[in-house]
Every structure is written in structure tokens, then in C-alpha cells.
Short mmCIF file of C-alpha atoms in Angstrom, two decimals:
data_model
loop_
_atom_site.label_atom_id
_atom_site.label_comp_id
_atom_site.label_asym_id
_atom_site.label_seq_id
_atom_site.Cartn_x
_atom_site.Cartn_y
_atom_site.Cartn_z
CA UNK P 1270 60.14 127.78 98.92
CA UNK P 1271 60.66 128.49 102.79
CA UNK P 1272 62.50 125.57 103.24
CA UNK P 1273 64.60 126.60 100.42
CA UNK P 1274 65.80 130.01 102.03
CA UNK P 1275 65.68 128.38 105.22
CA UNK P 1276 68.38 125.95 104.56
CA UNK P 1277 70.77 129.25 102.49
CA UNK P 1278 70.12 130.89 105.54
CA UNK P 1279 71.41 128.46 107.92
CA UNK P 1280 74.59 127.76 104.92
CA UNK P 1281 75.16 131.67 104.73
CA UNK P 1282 74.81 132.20 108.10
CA UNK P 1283 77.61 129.77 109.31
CA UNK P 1284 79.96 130.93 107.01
CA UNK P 1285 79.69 134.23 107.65
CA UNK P 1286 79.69 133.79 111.31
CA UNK P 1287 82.35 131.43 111.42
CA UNK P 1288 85.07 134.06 110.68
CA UNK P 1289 85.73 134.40 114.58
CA UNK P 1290 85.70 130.11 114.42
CA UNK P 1291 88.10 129.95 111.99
CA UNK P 1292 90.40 132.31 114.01
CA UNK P 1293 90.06 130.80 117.25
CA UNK P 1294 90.51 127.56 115.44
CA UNK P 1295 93.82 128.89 114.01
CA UNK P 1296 95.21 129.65 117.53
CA UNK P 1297 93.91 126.10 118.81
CA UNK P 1298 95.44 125.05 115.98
CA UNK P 1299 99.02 126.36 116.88
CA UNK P 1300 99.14 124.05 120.18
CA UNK P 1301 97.06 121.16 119.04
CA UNK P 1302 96.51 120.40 114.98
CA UNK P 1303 94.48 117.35 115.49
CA UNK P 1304 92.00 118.64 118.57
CA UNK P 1305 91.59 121.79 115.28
CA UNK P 1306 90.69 118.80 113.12
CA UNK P 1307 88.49 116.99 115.23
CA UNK P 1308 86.63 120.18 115.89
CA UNK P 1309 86.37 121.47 112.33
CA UNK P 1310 84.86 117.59 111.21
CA UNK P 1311 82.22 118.05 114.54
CA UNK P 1312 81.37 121.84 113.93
CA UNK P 1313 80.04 121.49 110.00
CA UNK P 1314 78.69 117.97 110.73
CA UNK P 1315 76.43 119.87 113.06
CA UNK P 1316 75.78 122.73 110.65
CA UNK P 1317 74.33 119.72 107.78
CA UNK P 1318 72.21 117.84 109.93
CA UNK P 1319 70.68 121.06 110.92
CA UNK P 1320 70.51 121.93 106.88
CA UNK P 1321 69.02 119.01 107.07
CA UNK P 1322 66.56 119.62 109.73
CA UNK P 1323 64.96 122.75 108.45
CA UNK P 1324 64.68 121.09 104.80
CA UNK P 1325 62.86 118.43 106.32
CA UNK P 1326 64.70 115.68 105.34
CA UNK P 1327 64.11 112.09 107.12
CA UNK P 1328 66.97 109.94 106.43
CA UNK P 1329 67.26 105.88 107.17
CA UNK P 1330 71.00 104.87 107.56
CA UNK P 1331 71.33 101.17 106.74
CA UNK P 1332 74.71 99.19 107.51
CA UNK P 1333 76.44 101.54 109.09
CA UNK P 1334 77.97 98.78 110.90
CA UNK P 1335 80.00 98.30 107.79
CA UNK P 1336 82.25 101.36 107.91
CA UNK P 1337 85.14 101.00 109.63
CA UNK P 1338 85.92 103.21 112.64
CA UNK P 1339 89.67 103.07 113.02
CA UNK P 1340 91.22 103.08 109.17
CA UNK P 1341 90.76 105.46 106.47
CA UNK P 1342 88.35 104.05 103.52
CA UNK P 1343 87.44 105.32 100.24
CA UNK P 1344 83.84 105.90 100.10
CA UNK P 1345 82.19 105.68 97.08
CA UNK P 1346 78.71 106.70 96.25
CA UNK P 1347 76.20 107.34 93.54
CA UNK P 1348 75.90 110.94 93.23
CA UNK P 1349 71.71 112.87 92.14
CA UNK P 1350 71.84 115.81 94.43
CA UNK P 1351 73.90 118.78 95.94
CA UNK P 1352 72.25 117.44 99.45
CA UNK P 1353 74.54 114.17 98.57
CA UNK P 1354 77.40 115.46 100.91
CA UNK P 1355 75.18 116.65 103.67
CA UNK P 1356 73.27 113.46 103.97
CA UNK P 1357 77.07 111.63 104.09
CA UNK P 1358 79.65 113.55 105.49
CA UNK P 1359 77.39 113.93 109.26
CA UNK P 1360 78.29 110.35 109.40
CA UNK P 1361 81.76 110.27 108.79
CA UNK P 1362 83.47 108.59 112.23
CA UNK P 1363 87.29 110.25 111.19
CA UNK P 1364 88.28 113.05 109.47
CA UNK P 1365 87.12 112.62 105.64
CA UNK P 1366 88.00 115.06 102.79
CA UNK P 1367 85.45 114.93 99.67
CA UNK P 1368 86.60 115.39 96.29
CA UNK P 1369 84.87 118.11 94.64
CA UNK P 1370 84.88 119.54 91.09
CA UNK P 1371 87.70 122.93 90.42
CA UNK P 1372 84.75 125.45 90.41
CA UNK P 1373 83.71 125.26 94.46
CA UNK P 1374 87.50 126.72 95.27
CA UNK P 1375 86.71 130.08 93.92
CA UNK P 1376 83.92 130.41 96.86
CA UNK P 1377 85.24 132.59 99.81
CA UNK P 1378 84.77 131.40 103.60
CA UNK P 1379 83.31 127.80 101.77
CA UNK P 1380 86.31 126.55 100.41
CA UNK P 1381 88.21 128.06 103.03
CA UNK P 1382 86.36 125.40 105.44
CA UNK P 1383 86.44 122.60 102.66
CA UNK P 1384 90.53 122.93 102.12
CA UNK P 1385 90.41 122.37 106.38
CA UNK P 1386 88.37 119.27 106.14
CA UNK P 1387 90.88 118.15 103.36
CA UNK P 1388 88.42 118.59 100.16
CA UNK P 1389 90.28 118.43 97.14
CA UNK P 1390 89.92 120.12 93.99
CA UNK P 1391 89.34 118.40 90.62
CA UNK P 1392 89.90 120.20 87.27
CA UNK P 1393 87.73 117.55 85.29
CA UNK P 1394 89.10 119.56 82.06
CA UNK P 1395 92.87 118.53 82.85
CA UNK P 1396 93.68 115.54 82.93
CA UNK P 1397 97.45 115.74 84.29
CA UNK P 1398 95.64 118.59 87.35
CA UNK P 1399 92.94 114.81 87.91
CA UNK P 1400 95.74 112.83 88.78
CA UNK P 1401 97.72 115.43 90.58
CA UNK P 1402 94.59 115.22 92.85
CA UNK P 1403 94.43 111.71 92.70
CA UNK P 1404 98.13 111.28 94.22
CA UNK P 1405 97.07 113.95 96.81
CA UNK P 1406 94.16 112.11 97.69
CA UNK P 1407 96.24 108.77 97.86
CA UNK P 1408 98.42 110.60 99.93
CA UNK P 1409 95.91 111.62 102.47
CA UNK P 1410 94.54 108.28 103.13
CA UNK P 1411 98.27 106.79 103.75
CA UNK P 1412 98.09 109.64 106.48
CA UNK P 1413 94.83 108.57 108.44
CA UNK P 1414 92.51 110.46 106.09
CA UNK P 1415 89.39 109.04 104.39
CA UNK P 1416 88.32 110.30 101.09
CA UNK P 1417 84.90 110.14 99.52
CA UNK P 1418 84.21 110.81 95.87
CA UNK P 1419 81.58 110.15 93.45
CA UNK P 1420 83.34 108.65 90.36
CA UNK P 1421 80.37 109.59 88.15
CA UNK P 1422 81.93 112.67 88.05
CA UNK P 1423 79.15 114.83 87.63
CA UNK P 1424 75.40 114.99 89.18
CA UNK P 1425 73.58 111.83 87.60
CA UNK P 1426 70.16 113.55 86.10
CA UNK P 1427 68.74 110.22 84.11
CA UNK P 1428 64.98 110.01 85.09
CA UNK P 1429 66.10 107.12 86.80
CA UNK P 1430 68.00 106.76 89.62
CA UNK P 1431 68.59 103.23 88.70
CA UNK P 1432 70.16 103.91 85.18
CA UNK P 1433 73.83 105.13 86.85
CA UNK P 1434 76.39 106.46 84.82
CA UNK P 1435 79.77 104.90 84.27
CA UNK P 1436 82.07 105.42 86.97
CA UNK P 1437 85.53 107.07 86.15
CA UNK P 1438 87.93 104.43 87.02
CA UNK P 1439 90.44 106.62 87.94
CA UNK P 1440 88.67 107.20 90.98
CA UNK P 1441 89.65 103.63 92.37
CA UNK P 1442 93.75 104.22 92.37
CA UNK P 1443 93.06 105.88 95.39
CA UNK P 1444 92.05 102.51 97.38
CA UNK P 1445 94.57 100.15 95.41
CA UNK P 1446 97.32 102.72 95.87
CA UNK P 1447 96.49 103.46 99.77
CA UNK P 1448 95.58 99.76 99.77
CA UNK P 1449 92.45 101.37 101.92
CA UNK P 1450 88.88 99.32 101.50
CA UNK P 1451 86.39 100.82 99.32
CA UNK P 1452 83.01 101.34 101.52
CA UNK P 1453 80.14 101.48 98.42
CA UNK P 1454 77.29 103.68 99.50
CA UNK P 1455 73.70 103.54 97.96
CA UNK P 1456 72.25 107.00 98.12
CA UNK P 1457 68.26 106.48 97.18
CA UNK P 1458 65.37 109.65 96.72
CA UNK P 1459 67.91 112.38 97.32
CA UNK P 1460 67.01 114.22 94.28
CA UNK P 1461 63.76 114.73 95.46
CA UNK P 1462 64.68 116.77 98.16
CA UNK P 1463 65.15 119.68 95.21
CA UNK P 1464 66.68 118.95 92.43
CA UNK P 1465 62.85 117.25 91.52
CA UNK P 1466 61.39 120.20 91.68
CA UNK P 1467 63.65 123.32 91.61
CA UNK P 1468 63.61 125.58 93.54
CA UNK P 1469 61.53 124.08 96.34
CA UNK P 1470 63.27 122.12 99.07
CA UNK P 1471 60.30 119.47 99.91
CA UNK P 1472 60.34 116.99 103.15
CA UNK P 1473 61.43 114.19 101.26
CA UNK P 1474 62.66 110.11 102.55
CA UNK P 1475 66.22 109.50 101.83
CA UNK P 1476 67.69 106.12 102.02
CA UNK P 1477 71.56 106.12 103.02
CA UNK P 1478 73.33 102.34 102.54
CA UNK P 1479 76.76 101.47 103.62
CA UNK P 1480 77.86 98.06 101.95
CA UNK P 1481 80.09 95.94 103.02
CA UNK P 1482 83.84 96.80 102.95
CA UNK P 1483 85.10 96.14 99.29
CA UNK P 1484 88.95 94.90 99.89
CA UNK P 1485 90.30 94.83 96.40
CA UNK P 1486 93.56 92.26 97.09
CA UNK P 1487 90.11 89.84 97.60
CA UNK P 1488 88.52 89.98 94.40
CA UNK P 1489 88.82 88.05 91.04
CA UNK P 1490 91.23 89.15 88.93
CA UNK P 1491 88.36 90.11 85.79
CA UNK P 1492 86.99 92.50 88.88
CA UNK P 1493 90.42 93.98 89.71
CA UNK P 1494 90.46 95.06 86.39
CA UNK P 1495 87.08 96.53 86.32
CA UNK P 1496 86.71 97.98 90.03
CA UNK P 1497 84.81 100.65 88.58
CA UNK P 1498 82.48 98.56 87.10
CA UNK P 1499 82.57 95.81 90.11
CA UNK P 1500 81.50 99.25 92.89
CA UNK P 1501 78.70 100.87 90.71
CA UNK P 1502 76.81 96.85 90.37
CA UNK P 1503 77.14 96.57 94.07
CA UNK P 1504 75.76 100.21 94.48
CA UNK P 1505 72.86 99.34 91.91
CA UNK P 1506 71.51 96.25 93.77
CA UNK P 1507 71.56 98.37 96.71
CA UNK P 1508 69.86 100.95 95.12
CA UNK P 1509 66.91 98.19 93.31
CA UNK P 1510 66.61 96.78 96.87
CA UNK P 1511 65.65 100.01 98.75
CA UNK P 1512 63.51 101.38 96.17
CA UNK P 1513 59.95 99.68 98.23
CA UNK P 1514 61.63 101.63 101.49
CA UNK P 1515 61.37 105.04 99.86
#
């Protein structure tokens, strides 16, 4: 349970604190956007892995190698745990917005800092509000941005982390629109960290995977039809293959 209020206190104390931050990253802002950007992606990258930290979380990045550095990707994961983002987004070499359901934008000072790391918004309830944010999310990658989303739309709580469900092919316009490649990633044990055992955080192994670069104009035509389908299979053998590292 100490871990618990340990990592709300190091979540509520950033935002509150980072009132001033936000200001002086307004007036930054006014002379040069990106260095605002840059600095925004650095600051709550730091404030996760130390989230991290005081949860006592041991993570063990694999392929890493396989995200590219220079070009904006669509990352797509398997989603068990509200830790999902922090054990990700730390990683993230370029500015990366995270698509995130309608609900988080009616938190003060949080979505205030998730709007200026280009989150977006998803009304899962409206279908013409999804592909509004599906265009905007296209539209960010065409302009340098990544975007990561996990097109099972909600948290997966199966007993198994094995049994996935289907991913929302919707999700994948955003790579064959931007004509970005899709990085897969394989997130194994994270529900362990709490959702396992509510409402204890517990030092728990996490296994982060970064497949290779998925570049859709490349496939068969049967799997650029079913992309959806084609991502999560990848995902699952990386998920069967790391369960003896856990």
C-alpha cells in the first residue's frame, strides 16, 4: 500500500507543482515552440520513470533497436494496465501523443499536460467524434508526430494475458493514411504491478518488446486487409515468447 500512495504522491505532486512549468513553458514557448516540445516530452518522461522507481518496477526493454529514431511511427501495443503508458512513453525518442479514451480530458492540470504532448481524445460512444480523432491523429504523424494507441480499446482483463482482444481496425488508418510504419509492442506482467491485486502497487518484472517495423505497402494483400488482425498475431508470439523471462 506504500508504494501505492507513493507513486499518487509523486503523480499529484508534479501536477500541482508544475503550474509555474507550464508558465515558464508558455513564455519559452513564445520564442521557440519546438525547444517547449522537446522539454515537455523530457520533463514527464522523467516524472514516469520515477513513478516507476518508487513502485518498484524492473523493466527489460527488448528490440529497441527496432524503433525508428528519425520518422514518426504508429505504435501499437497490447494494453492490461494503467502503468501501460508509463512503462512506454519514457522511451519514446520524438515527440509522441497517446490516444486516450474522452473521460481523461475532464482532469485539470493532467490533460492540460496530455493536450501539450499531443494526446488525443476518443469518444468510444461516437463514432463520427472516433474518426474525427483518427484524421487528427493522421494529421499529426504527416507533421513529425508519432502516435501510440492500443486498438483494444479498453484495458484487456481476461485471466490471460495471452487471450488478447480484437483490435479495432480503425486504429490502423492512421499508418496507411500517414503511410508511417506500425512499430508492434509486446507489453508482458504489467498487470501485476496493481491491477493483480488492487490496491497494492507490488515490485513486479515487466517485459517491454519492440518488433520489427511493420511497413504495410510490404505485406500480402489478405494482411492489408486484416492489419488489425496481422499486428495483434505478431504482438501474441511476442507475448508467448517472453512469458519464461517474466
Amino acid at each position: 500500500m506504500i508504494r501505492f500512495i507513493l507513486c499518487v504522491v509523486v503523480v499529484a505532486g508534479f501536477l500541482i507543482l508544475s503550474i509555474p512549468i507550464l508558465l515558464a513553458e508558455w513564455i519559452v514557448g513564445k520564442f521557440s515552440p519546438m525547444a517547449k516540445e522537446i522539454s515537455s516530452l523530457r520533463i514527464v518522461q522523467t516524472v514516469f520513470k520515477a513513478v516507476l522507481w518508487v513502485g518498484g518496477v524492473k523493466v527489460t526493454f527488448i528490440g529497441e533497436e527496432n524503433v525508428p529514431k528519425d520518422t514518426p511511427v504508429l505504435y501499437i501495443g497490447n494494453h492490461r494496465s494503467f502503468f501501460d503508458v508509463p512503462l512506454t512513453y519514457p522511451r519514446c525518442p520524438i515527440r509522441t501523443g497517446y490516444v486516450a479514451k474522452k473521460e481523461m480530458e475532464k482532469v485539470p492540470l493532467l490533460s492540460t499536460w496530455m493536450k501539450r504532448l499531443h494526446c488525443l481524445f476518443l469518444d468510444r460512444k461516437d463514432i463520427k467524434q472516433g474518426l474525427k480523432t483518427i484524421l487528427e491523429a493522421i494529421e499529426k504523424v504527416k507533421s513529425g508526430i508519432s502516435i501510440c494507441i492500443f486498438p483494444e480499446g479498453t484495458r484487456n482483463k481476461n485471466e490471460s494475458e495471452l487471450e488478447l482482444l480484437p483490435f479495432h481496425e480503425g486504429s490502423f488508418k492512421i499508418s496507411t493514411k500517414a503511410k508511417c510504419p506500425i512499430i508492434p509492442i509486446a507489453i508482458s506482467n504489467s498487470a501485476n504491478i496493481w491491477e493483480a491485486h488492487f490496491p497494492k502497487v507490488k515490485p513486479t518484472h515487466v517485459i517491454v518488446e519492440y518488433g520489427k517495423p511493420i511497413y504495410v505497402d510490404e505485406l500480402e494483400k489478405e494482411d492489408k486487409k486484416h492489419l488489425g488482425s496481422y499486428t495483434q498475431n505478431v504482438i501474441l508470439e511476442m507475448l508467448k515468447k517472453n512469458q519464461e523471462l517474466i
